[in-house]
mmCIF file of C-alpha atoms and ligand atoms in Angstrom:
data_model
loop_
_atom_site.group_PDB
_atom_site.id
_atom_site.type_symbol
_atom_site.label_atom_id
_atom_site.label_comp_id
_atom_site.label_asym_id
_atom_site.label_seq_id
_atom_site.Cartn_x
_atom_site.Cartn_y
_atom_site.Cartn_z
ATOM 1 C CA MET A 1 -49.171 -21.228 41.093
ATOM 2 C CA THR A 2 -46.725 -18.506 39.574
ATOM 3 C CA ARG A 3 -46.730 -14.942 40.465
ATOM 4 C CA PRO A 4 -48.672 -12.442 39.002
ATOM 5 C CA THR A 5 -46.832 -10.231 36.582
ATOM 6 C CA SER A 6 -46.937 -6.455 36.807
ATOM 7 C CA TYR A 7 -49.091 -6.550 33.515
ATOM 8 C CA GLN A 8 -51.659 -8.601 35.543
ATOM 9 C CA LYS A 9 -51.552 -6.935 38.840
ATOM 10 C CA LYS A 10 -52.532 -3.609 37.063
ATOM 11 C CA ARG A 11 -55.493 -5.289 35.551
ATOM 12 C CA ASP A 12 -59.008 -6.546 36.660
ATOM 13 C CA PHE A 13 -59.615 -9.497 34.317
ATOM 14 C CA SER A 14 -63.192 -9.813 34.981
ATOM 15 C CA LYS A 15 -63.706 -6.209 33.675
ATOM 16 C CA THR A 16 -61.377 -5.496 30.853
ATOM 17 C CA PRO A 17 -61.407 -7.807 27.839
ATOM 18 C CA GLU A 18 -57.658 -8.102 27.525
ATOM 19 C CA PRO A 19 -55.997 -11.168 27.764
ATOM 20 C CA PRO A 20 -54.480 -12.165 31.085
ATOM 21 C CA SER A 21 -51.689 -14.059 29.523
ATOM 22 C CA GLY A 22 -51.055 -16.526 26.770
ATOM 23 C CA GLY A 23 -50.144 -16.172 22.615
ATOM 24 C CA ARG A 24 -47.834 -18.597 21.127
ATOM 25 C CA GLU A 25 -44.399 -17.754 19.316
ATOM 26 C CA GLY A 26 -43.860 -18.086 16.007
ATOM 27 C CA LYS A 27 -41.075 -18.664 13.642
ATOM 28 C CA ASN A 28 -40.104 -15.081 13.401
ATOM 29 C CA PRO A 29 -40.216 -12.566 16.478
ATOM 30 C CA ILE A 30 -43.225 -9.818 15.839
ATOM 31 C CA PHE A 31 -43.918 -6.768 16.394
ATOM 32 C CA VAL A 32 -47.195 -4.684 16.590
ATOM 33 C CA VAL A 33 -48.281 -1.221 16.955
ATOM 34 C CA GLN A 34 -51.604 -0.243 18.736
ATOM 35 C CA ARG A 35 -53.413 2.973 18.566
ATOM 36 C CA HIS A 36 -54.466 3.650 22.357
ATOM 37 C CA ASP A 37 -56.691 6.267 22.942
ATOM 38 C CA ALA A 38 -56.707 6.482 26.368
ATOM 39 C CA SER A 39 -56.425 10.019 28.728
ATOM 40 C CA HIS A 40 -53.430 10.620 26.236
ATOM 41 C CA LEU A 41 -53.611 9.321 23.032
ATOM 42 C CA HIS A 42 -50.463 7.353 22.651
ATOM 43 C CA TYR A 43 -49.030 4.806 20.244
ATOM 44 C CA ASP A 44 -47.822 1.430 22.119
ATOM 45 C CA PHE A 45 -44.933 -0.262 20.351
ATOM 46 C CA ARG A 46 -44.485 -3.801 21.225
ATOM 47 C CA LEU A 47 -41.644 -6.377 20.389
ATOM 48 C CA GLU A 48 -41.569 -9.942 20.994
ATOM 49 C CA VAL A 49 -38.515 -10.929 23.110
ATOM 50 C CA ASP A 50 -37.959 -14.013 24.213
ATOM 51 C CA GLY A 51 -41.440 -14.890 24.853
ATOM 52 C CA THR A 52 -42.930 -11.886 25.556
ATOM 53 C CA LEU A 53 -44.011 -8.304 24.424
ATOM 54 C CA LYS A 54 -41.959 -5.367 25.222
ATOM 55 C CA SER A 55 -43.748 -2.469 25.451
ATOM 56 C CA TRP A 56 -43.137 1.686 24.652
ATOM 57 C CA ALA A 57 -45.942 4.232 24.806
ATOM 58 C CA VAL A 58 -45.214 6.618 21.919
ATOM 59 C CA PRO A 59 -47.291 9.745 22.802
ATOM 60 C CA LYS A 60 -46.553 11.370 19.045
ATOM 61 C CA GLY A 61 -46.538 8.216 16.977
ATOM 62 C CA PHE A 62 -43.655 6.905 15.021
ATOM 63 C CA PRO A 63 -40.963 8.882 13.462
ATOM 64 C CA LYS A 64 -41.685 10.055 9.613
ATOM 65 C CA THR A 65 -38.385 10.967 8.711
ATOM 66 C CA THR A 66 -35.313 10.068 9.857
ATOM 67 C CA LYS A 67 -34.822 13.501 11.666
ATOM 68 C CA ASP A 68 -37.865 12.779 13.844
ATOM 69 C CA LYS A 69 -36.693 11.650 17.131
ATOM 70 C CA ARG A 70 -39.602 10.658 19.082
ATOM 71 C CA LEU A 71 -39.811 9.863 22.844
ATOM 72 C CA ALA A 72 -40.930 6.223 23.755
ATOM 73 C CA VAL A 73 -41.789 5.706 27.360
ATOM 74 C CA MET A 74 -41.130 1.866 28.470
ATOM 75 C CA THR A 75 -44.055 0.253 30.177
ATOM 76 C CA GLU A 76 -44.773 -3.379 31.622
ATOM 77 C CA ASP A 77 -44.112 -6.226 29.465
ATOM 78 C CA HIS A 78 -47.510 -7.924 27.848
ATOM 79 C CA PRO A 79 -48.163 -11.191 26.813
ATOM 80 C CA LEU A 80 -47.743 -12.248 23.473
ATOM 81 C CA ALA A 81 -51.512 -12.591 23.125
ATOM 82 C CA TYR A 82 -51.764 -9.197 23.459
ATOM 83 C CA ALA A 83 -50.626 -8.397 20.097
ATOM 84 C CA ARG A 84 -53.756 -9.491 18.399
ATOM 85 C CA PHE A 85 -55.741 -7.253 21.035
ATOM 86 C CA GLU A 86 -58.532 -4.355 19.785
ATOM 87 C CA GLY A 87 -60.933 -3.397 21.906
ATOM 88 C CA ARG A 88 -62.715 -1.281 24.457
ATOM 89 C CA ILE A 89 -60.944 -1.061 28.300
ATOM 90 C CA PRO A 90 -63.901 0.119 30.210
ATOM 91 C CA GLU A 91 -63.821 3.243 31.997
ATOM 92 C CA GLY A 92 -62.248 3.194 35.471
ATOM 93 C CA GLU A 93 -60.224 0.448 34.139
ATOM 94 C CA TYR A 94 -55.989 0.547 33.929
ATOM 95 C CA GLY A 95 -55.759 2.191 30.287
ATOM 96 C CA ALA A 96 -59.455 3.024 29.719
ATOM 97 C CA GLY A 97 -60.321 3.405 26.038
ATOM 98 C CA THR A 98 -60.067 1.947 22.829
ATOM 99 C CA VAL A 99 -57.032 0.012 21.566
ATOM 100 C CA LYS A 100 -56.882 -0.892 17.721
ATOM 101 C CA ILE A 101 -53.822 -2.277 15.722
ATOM 102 C CA THR A 102 -52.059 0.271 13.486
ATOM 103 C CA ASP A 103 -49.573 -2.124 12.057
ATOM 104 C CA HIS A 104 -48.581 -5.941 12.726
ATOM 105 C CA GLY A 105 -45.971 -7.815 11.400
ATOM 106 C CA THR A 106 -42.454 -9.735 12.133
ATOM 107 C CA TYR A 107 -39.053 -7.843 12.533
ATOM 108 C CA GLU A 108 -35.160 -8.689 12.269
ATOM 109 C CA ASN A 109 -32.671 -7.507 14.770
ATOM 110 C CA LEU A 110 -30.279 -5.572 13.123
ATOM 111 C CA LYS A 111 -27.364 -6.184 15.892
ATOM 112 C CA GLU A 112 -25.103 -8.771 16.429
ATOM 113 C CA THR A 113 -25.975 -8.640 19.908
ATOM 114 C CA LYS A 114 -29.013 -10.784 21.318
ATOM 115 C CA MET A 115 -32.283 -8.451 21.937
ATOM 116 C CA ALA A 116 -32.408 -9.110 25.316
ATOM 117 C CA THR A 117 -28.610 -7.967 25.703
ATOM 118 C CA SER A 118 -29.385 -4.993 23.484
ATOM 119 C CA LEU A 119 -32.278 -4.013 25.582
ATOM 120 C CA ARG A 120 -30.274 -3.989 28.701
ATOM 121 C CA GLN A 121 -27.504 -1.665 27.226
ATOM 122 C CA GLY A 122 -30.115 0.194 25.788
ATOM 123 C CA HIS A 123 -29.790 0.488 22.326
ATOM 124 C CA ILE A 124 -32.008 -1.621 19.980
ATOM 125 C CA GLU A 125 -32.026 -1.886 16.210
ATOM 126 C CA VAL A 126 -34.827 -3.605 14.513
ATOM 127 C CA HIS A 127 -35.953 -4.117 10.991
ATOM 128 C CA LEU A 128 -39.812 -4.051 10.834
ATOM 129 C CA LEU A 129 -41.610 -5.694 8.355
ATOM 130 C CA GLY A 130 -45.253 -4.845 8.782
ATOM 131 C CA GLU A 131 -47.401 -2.930 6.083
ATOM 132 C CA LYS A 132 -47.235 0.338 7.451
ATOM 133 C CA TYR A 133 -43.806 0.117 8.932
ATOM 134 C CA ARG A 134 -41.041 -1.337 7.153
ATOM 135 C CA GLY A 135 -37.351 -0.543 7.374
ATOM 136 C CA GLY A 136 -35.010 0.132 10.264
ATOM 137 C CA TYR A 137 -36.126 1.723 13.775
ATOM 138 C CA ALA A 138 -33.630 2.302 16.659
ATOM 139 C CA LEU A 139 -34.725 2.676 20.054
ATOM 140 C CA ILE A 140 -31.967 4.334 22.344
ATOM 141 C CA ARG A 141 -32.669 4.796 26.427
ATOM 142 C CA MET A 142 -32.020 8.163 27.754
ATOM 143 C CA GLU A 143 -32.591 7.699 31.489
ATOM 144 C CA GLY A 144 -35.040 5.803 32.988
ATOM 145 C CA LYS A 145 -37.952 4.652 31.311
ATOM 146 C CA LYS A 146 -37.377 7.033 28.639
ATOM 147 C CA TRP A 147 -36.275 5.807 25.286
ATOM 148 C CA LEU A 148 -35.936 7.469 21.898
ATOM 149 C CA LEU A 149 -37.414 6.247 19.105
ATOM 150 C CA ILE A 150 -35.482 6.906 15.522
ATOM 151 C CA LYS A 151 -36.126 5.824 11.754
ATOM 152 C CA MET A 152 -32.795 4.975 10.775
ATOM 153 C CA LYS A 153 -31.132 5.715 7.629
ATOM 154 C CA LYS A 154 -28.950 2.220 7.672
ATOM 155 C CA GLN A 155 -31.247 0.032 5.972
ATOM 156 C CA LYS A 156 -30.473 -3.775 5.460
HETATM 157 MN MN1 MN B 1 -51.122 2.158 25.965
#
C-alpha cells in the first residue's frame, strides 16, 4: 500500500463526498478555480503539475487588474479528480462547506523553466485559458506558504 498523502490524511472519505484519489492527465495541463464557502469564504486555485493539483487558497479571489496583488496561501496537493469536484463537505469535516467551480480550463507555462522548477524557485507565470480567466497570471512566493497572485501585464 502506498502511504496516504497529506490530502488523504486530512479527510474521512466515509464522510466527505470529495474524491480520495484519481483523475486522468490530458494533453494539456489544467487549472481550476473553486469557490469554497467554508468557515472563511475563499477561492481555491489549482494548477496541474506532474500529475497532481498544486493548490492555493485565495481569500479575496482573483485579481481584477494588474495593480491588485492577492494573497494566495499554498495548501496541500489535491488529486487531479478534484478539478471536477463540486458539492457539500459535511459539518465537522475538514473544509466543511460548499465547493463550486468558478472556472476550469487549460493553461500554458509562460516560463522556460519547468513548472516544478518554477514552484521550487517561488515564481510561476502561466497563461490561463478558461472562460472567466484568460491571460497571464503570476504567483510569487513571499515567505513560507504565503504567495502573491498577480495579473500580468505581459501577455503571450
Ligand atoms: Mn478550500
